[in-house]
Amino acid sequence: MFENLTSAPADKILALIGLFRADPRPGKIDLGVGVYKDNHGNTPVMRAVREAEKRLLASQKTKTYVGLAGDLAFNAAMARLVFGPETDMARIRTAQTPGGSGALRLVAGLLRRARPGATVWLSDPTWPNHAPILTDGGLNVRNYPYFDAERGTVRFESMMAALEADAASGDVVLLHGCCHNPTGANLDSAQWHEVADLLVRKGLLPFIDIAYQGFGDGLDADAEGLRIVARKVREMVVAASCSKNFAVYRDRVGAAMIMAADATQADIVSSQVLAAARTLYSMPPDHGAAAVRIVLEDPALRADWEAELEAMRQRMLALRVGFADALRRHSNTDRFDFIASHRGMFSRLGLTEKQVERLREEHGVYMVGDSRINVAGLPEDRMDDLARAIVSVLD
Ligand code: LMR
């Protein structure tokens, strides 16, 4: 049965976790996988989540099945968090999923049912798992230009020109709702309006992946682009993750959201989403989503969660500024200034694979091969050491 298989290549991001753990050097620096860290290098359970878990354990009377859509109150709270209070919820249906990746895969299952072999346009570059999840789900992928590595900015005109010229009605366009992974370079509001108008004009379906809401410019600001699109289009699909903004990575908490033309169609689409879930994993895990629901529904816990999330966001912004300053001092150039203006957890430094490898081997500095760094992993008390190491591999 298995003799035709060859070993699958290791996931480039997840492989770094093992490499970093195995490195005995005390001064090693982990800028790899997208996990938030405090200034001690820890990823703590958030205060409000811990309290919600206590309440959950004290009050839970059963562990019987929750149903294909998961926790309905969680779904409603997530739809409000993502779409905001002014969106017409009658057209929106939500299914709780195992993380944001589960949401992406579930939406792929829906799209395959709606339009077998549909083409999904992905930004170049994008999160390396996007294409495998979507192709494994039976869809085709193509790329639109997105990032100007020289300038560290969005190639907006090229992006629009490519979608205008090459995307066909019925194609799907995947957009990062905020905090673009891996580049940290995001669309501004005016650009979101232009993209939304293009989607409407060409009959393209927006597929918004929002995995870092609250990590960029704030909870509502980070959803602004998505909400601009939602106000203009008839239909859209969304994959949301709670892994980062609730720090519930291992509990696998996410949501797939579908906006249909009207409530009747939304019900039909929802039935297909649930049928797709039944074939993939049946029902999502309950615990993490139940804790998130408790936080979102309780005003005091919610306020505390928002305050802790805001502190995390501010810390990442300060690290960006400190790192850009250190690189400016040590390189004597403004080459890395873009880091301070990017948003979210990631930026790409613009180093070659070889330079990234040298940083790992010679300095114990770990980052993804395309030179993506996790900003939250920057050591605030060793910015100069890190900047010096980076400058030392530049040529
Ligand atoms: C990342 O991009 O590092 C995170 O989204 C974690 C992952 O699953 O890759």
XYZ file of C-alpha atoms and ligand atoms in Angstrom:
404
model
C 0.000 0.000 0.000
C 2.587 2.566 1.050
C 5.513 1.571 -1.163
C 4.817 4.383 -3.613
C 5.070 7.065 -0.961
C 8.132 9.187 -0.441
C 8.631 11.308 2.673
C 6.658 14.534 2.720
C 8.838 17.632 3.054
C 8.809 19.109 6.560
C 6.632 22.196 6.999
C 9.097 25.081 6.799
C 7.554 27.017 9.664
C 6.817 24.147 12.054
C 10.247 22.551 11.461
C 11.832 25.611 13.085
C 10.173 24.759 16.416
C 12.126 21.487 16.643
C 15.388 23.016 15.392
C 15.181 25.836 17.930
C 14.414 23.496 20.840
C 17.377 21.284 19.923
C 19.844 24.217 19.847
C 21.826 24.214 23.127
C 23.155 27.800 22.776
C 21.826 29.924 25.665
C 21.591 33.163 23.653
C 19.524 31.709 20.786
C 16.682 33.878 19.471
C 13.404 32.474 18.105
C 11.778 34.639 15.422
C 10.110 31.643 13.745
C 6.572 30.367 14.204
C 3.811 32.972 14.600
C 3.178 32.677 18.310
C 2.978 35.741 20.570
C 5.620 35.966 23.279
C 6.030 38.252 26.287
C 9.359 39.812 27.212
C 10.388 36.603 29.003
C 9.832 34.604 25.830
C 6.682 32.954 27.224
C 3.262 32.575 25.599
C 0.969 32.830 28.621
C -2.688 31.846 28.861
C -4.577 35.165 28.751
C -6.118 36.242 32.077
C -9.712 36.345 30.817
C -9.361 32.976 29.091
C -8.041 31.376 32.288
C -10.983 32.771 34.261
C -13.445 31.622 31.569
C -11.943 28.131 31.709
C -12.462 28.030 35.486
C -16.107 28.998 35.049
C -16.506 26.466 32.285
C -15.137 23.612 34.390
C -17.338 24.606 37.313
C -20.524 24.834 35.265
C -20.188 22.205 32.538
C -22.726 19.404 33.054
C -22.100 17.264 29.992
C -19.683 16.580 27.210
C -22.253 15.310 24.766
C -22.017 16.415 21.128
C -22.478 20.118 20.444
C -23.558 19.753 16.787
C -21.996 20.295 13.379
C -21.900 24.105 13.640
C -20.283 23.964 17.079
C -21.214 26.446 19.791
C -23.943 28.694 18.347
C -23.387 31.484 20.878
C -19.654 31.449 20.051
C -20.558 31.690 16.371
C -22.819 34.696 16.946
C -20.196 36.456 19.084
C -17.481 35.812 16.495
C -19.639 37.109 13.641
C -20.164 40.341 15.615
C -16.457 40.614 16.458
C -15.426 40.204 12.839
C -18.224 41.889 10.874
C -19.009 44.576 13.467
C -22.377 45.729 14.726
C -23.558 47.404 11.518
C -23.498 44.315 9.243
C -26.794 42.625 8.301
C -26.486 39.339 10.209
C -29.516 37.835 8.421
C -27.236 37.061 5.448
C -24.375 35.621 7.511
C -23.942 32.043 8.732
C -21.059 30.874 10.906
C -19.595 27.466 11.702
C -17.111 26.949 14.508
C -13.997 25.225 13.152
C -10.801 23.587 14.427
C -8.649 26.741 14.191
C -8.267 29.122 11.271
C -6.722 26.337 9.180
C -9.864 24.267 9.749
C -11.920 27.240 8.582
C -9.839 27.566 5.410
C -10.246 23.875 4.666
C -13.974 23.935 5.399
C -14.491 26.913 3.092
C -12.489 25.058 0.425
C -14.947 22.163 0.838
C -17.860 24.555 0.370
C -16.326 26.201 -2.697
C -15.658 22.813 -4.274
C -19.325 21.950 -3.825
C -20.413 25.286 -5.302
C -17.928 25.361 -8.180
C -15.715 22.280 -8.624
C -12.155 23.224 -9.579
C -12.682 26.911 -8.803
C -9.581 29.109 -8.972
C -8.462 30.901 -5.837
C -6.090 33.849 -6.277
C -3.436 34.103 -3.569
C -1.124 37.000 -2.841
C 2.523 36.528 -3.795
C 3.818 35.793 -1.231
C 1.290 34.322 1.175
C 1.190 32.009 4.188
C 2.879 28.813 2.870
C -0.031 26.630 4.001
C -2.669 28.452 1.947
C -2.002 26.700 -1.366
C -1.708 23.168 0.134
C -4.952 23.547 2.108
C -6.868 24.834 -0.898
C -5.485 22.398 -3.472
C -6.026 19.497 -1.079
C -9.604 20.779 -0.872
C -9.992 20.364 -4.639
C -9.410 23.964 -5.762
C -6.883 25.522 -8.121
C -4.620 28.350 -7.043
C -2.986 31.215 -8.895
C -0.990 34.160 -7.610
C -1.450 37.905 -7.844
C 1.529 40.236 -7.274
C 1.493 41.704 -3.788
C 4.819 42.613 -2.228
C 7.659 44.818 -3.396
C 10.564 43.318 -1.471
C 12.918 46.182 -2.365
C 10.671 48.857 -0.938
C 8.840 46.742 1.637
C 5.492 47.971 0.269
C 2.374 46.569 -1.387
C 2.561 46.426 -5.216
C -0.973 47.683 -5.357
C -1.094 48.718 -8.997
C 0.333 45.401 -10.171
C -2.080 43.515 -7.920
C -5.068 45.365 -9.346
C -3.818 45.072 -12.929
C -3.327 41.300 -12.611
C -6.759 40.703 -11.096
C -8.331 43.000 -13.686
C -6.654 41.245 -16.599
C -6.514 37.599 -15.545
C -9.186 36.815 -12.944
C -12.446 35.529 -14.406
C -15.973 35.876 -13.073
C -16.546 33.165 -10.461
C -12.903 33.101 -9.360
C -12.138 33.562 -5.690
C -9.681 36.143 -4.322
C -8.067 35.389 -0.992
C -7.152 38.527 0.955
C -5.479 38.805 4.358
C -7.935 40.744 6.529
C -5.060 42.402 8.415
C -1.451 41.800 9.447
C -0.405 40.207 6.164
C 1.505 36.962 6.682
C 4.436 36.859 5.850
C 5.093 40.485 4.880
C 3.363 42.737 7.442
C 2.474 45.090 4.537
C -1.259 45.786 4.466
C -3.798 47.492 2.233
C -5.034 50.903 3.426
C -8.745 51.823 3.510
C -8.722 53.509 0.100
C -7.119 50.412 -1.401
C -9.686 48.135 0.259
C -12.417 50.238 -1.380
C -10.737 49.871 -4.774
C -10.333 46.117 -4.301
C -13.971 45.754 -3.237
C -15.127 47.695 -6.309
C -13.020 45.477 -8.561
C -14.442 42.328 -6.933
C -17.988 43.566 -7.558
C -17.267 44.711 -11.109
C -15.638 41.429 -12.126
C -17.895 39.041 -10.200
C -15.071 37.706 -7.995
C -15.765 36.116 -4.616
C -13.801 37.596 -1.686
C -12.290 35.035 0.684
C -10.871 36.864 3.679
C -8.462 35.154 6.041
C -8.398 37.078 9.320
C -6.054 35.372 11.772
C -4.559 38.345 13.633
C -7.463 40.673 14.460
C -6.282 43.008 17.224
C -2.557 42.568 16.519
C -2.224 45.391 13.983
C -4.089 48.657 14.559
C -6.784 47.453 16.992
C -9.775 45.108 16.987
C -12.102 47.269 14.879
C -9.403 48.901 12.747
C -8.070 45.462 11.771
C -11.513 44.401 10.523
C -12.089 47.613 8.579
C -11.041 46.221 5.199
C -13.229 43.164 5.635
C -16.174 45.371 6.603
C -15.614 47.644 3.589
C -15.833 44.578 1.364
C -18.886 43.245 3.262
C -20.761 46.501 2.617
C -20.227 46.261 -1.142
C -20.444 42.619 -2.201
C -23.387 40.225 -2.355
C -21.439 37.194 -1.225
C -18.204 36.533 0.624
C -16.449 33.880 2.699
C -14.265 34.385 5.769
C -11.858 32.217 7.760
C -11.213 33.588 11.254
C -8.818 32.344 13.919
C -8.763 32.824 17.692
C -5.345 31.162 18.047
C -3.446 34.427 18.304
C -5.821 37.053 19.677
C -7.074 34.713 22.440
C -3.756 32.792 22.644
C -5.628 29.471 22.461
C -3.308 27.993 19.840
C -3.479 24.354 20.902
C -7.205 24.361 21.622
C -7.951 24.919 17.907
C -10.545 27.684 17.812
C -11.705 29.299 14.594
C -14.766 30.109 12.548
C -15.864 29.889 8.917
C -18.319 32.623 7.962
C -20.391 32.851 4.844
C -22.237 35.944 3.661
C -24.899 35.065 1.062
C -27.157 37.220 -1.113
C -30.141 36.787 1.214
C -31.243 34.786 4.245
C -32.775 31.936 2.203
C -29.580 31.408 0.258
C -27.566 31.735 3.461
C -29.489 28.778 4.903
C -28.827 26.681 1.816
C -25.113 27.537 1.852
C -24.953 26.829 5.577
C -26.433 23.364 5.066
C -23.632 22.647 2.581
C -20.997 23.984 4.985
C -22.271 21.645 7.685
C -22.401 18.718 5.254
C -18.773 19.460 4.336
C -17.829 19.598 8.039
C -19.482 16.213 8.566
C -17.161 14.658 5.986
C -14.035 16.399 7.302
C -14.154 16.156 11.104
C -17.856 15.996 11.975
C -17.842 18.420 14.885
C -15.294 20.929 16.134
C -13.659 20.625 19.589
C -15.648 22.467 22.241
C -13.396 23.618 25.047
C -11.488 26.573 23.570
C -14.491 27.983 21.735
C -16.601 27.747 24.894
C -13.925 29.723 26.789
C -13.790 32.354 24.024
C -17.597 32.599 24.057
C -17.603 33.179 27.825
C -15.023 35.957 27.414
C -16.916 37.637 24.576
C -20.278 37.499 26.370
C -19.146 38.702 29.813
C -18.536 42.499 29.818
C -15.856 42.408 32.548
C -13.945 39.482 31.037
C -14.236 41.016 27.609
C -12.837 44.338 28.811
C -9.925 42.529 30.457
C -9.261 40.492 27.297
C -9.315 43.650 25.180
C -6.907 45.366 27.585
C -4.462 42.448 27.536
C -4.703 42.177 23.747
C -4.052 45.914 23.442
C -0.950 45.579 25.631
C 0.308 42.781 23.362
C -0.309 44.954 20.308
C 1.495 47.926 21.844
C 4.431 45.707 22.780
C 4.779 44.521 19.175
C 4.634 48.119 17.915
C 7.361 49.174 20.356
C 9.496 46.195 19.315
C 9.092 47.185 15.672
C 10.315 50.708 16.379
C 13.209 49.516 18.566
C 14.334 46.952 16.008
C 14.143 49.371 13.059
C 16.172 51.896 15.113
C 18.829 49.318 15.992
C 19.121 48.193 12.360
C 19.383 51.792 11.204
C 22.226 52.423 13.679
C 24.140 49.261 12.853
C 23.639 49.214 9.086
C 23.904 52.969 8.654
C 21.051 52.801 6.152
C 17.287 53.229 6.128
C 16.939 49.858 4.391
C 15.000 48.365 7.315
C 12.860 51.374 8.241
C 9.798 49.658 6.769
C 9.719 47.352 9.819
C 8.422 50.223 11.960
C 5.548 50.981 9.605
C 4.433 47.402 9.027
C 1.705 45.945 11.196
C 0.985 42.663 12.902
C 3.226 39.843 13.890
C 5.436 39.564 10.811
C 7.823 41.405 8.554
C 10.141 40.090 5.890
C 13.685 41.378 6.241
C 14.597 40.812 2.574
C 17.509 38.448 3.279
C 18.519 35.514 1.084
C 18.005 31.895 2.204
C 21.790 31.671 2.624
C 21.862 34.715 4.918
C 18.995 33.258 6.962
C 20.944 30.010 7.271
C 24.076 31.847 8.397
C 22.075 33.693 11.046
C 20.877 30.352 12.382
C 24.231 28.604 12.243
C 26.566 31.399 13.305
C 24.328 33.394 15.655
C 21.507 31.076 16.822
C 18.917 33.403 15.279
C 15.931 31.487 13.879
C 13.558 32.837 11.232
C 11.617 31.377 8.283
C 13.733 30.821 5.138
C 12.136 33.737 3.294
C 13.483 35.964 6.140
C 10.072 36.393 7.795
C 10.465 37.356 11.430
C 7.971 37.001 14.266
C 8.132 40.497 15.738
C 6.891 39.269 19.135
C 10.053 37.157 19.434
C 12.404 40.174 19.211
C 14.460 40.420 22.409
C 13.921 43.980 23.702
C 17.128 43.966 25.760
C 19.311 42.558 22.961
C 18.236 44.537 19.917
C 21.801 45.713 19.307
C 23.201 42.152 19.357
C 20.521 41.027 16.950
C 20.980 43.990 14.608
C 24.745 43.425 14.640
C 24.253 39.747 13.759
C 21.952 40.639 10.876
C 24.281 43.292 9.512
C 27.199 40.824 9.746
C 25.553 38.435 7.249
C 24.514 41.117 4.768
C 27.434 40.543 2.425
C 2.564 31.106 11.277
O 2.400 31.542 10.124
O 3.681 31.028 11.810
C 1.374 30.685 12.066
O 0.215 30.940 11.353
C 1.466 29.296 12.523
C 1.337 28.295 11.432
O 0.492 27.413 11.554
O 2.070 28.387 10.449
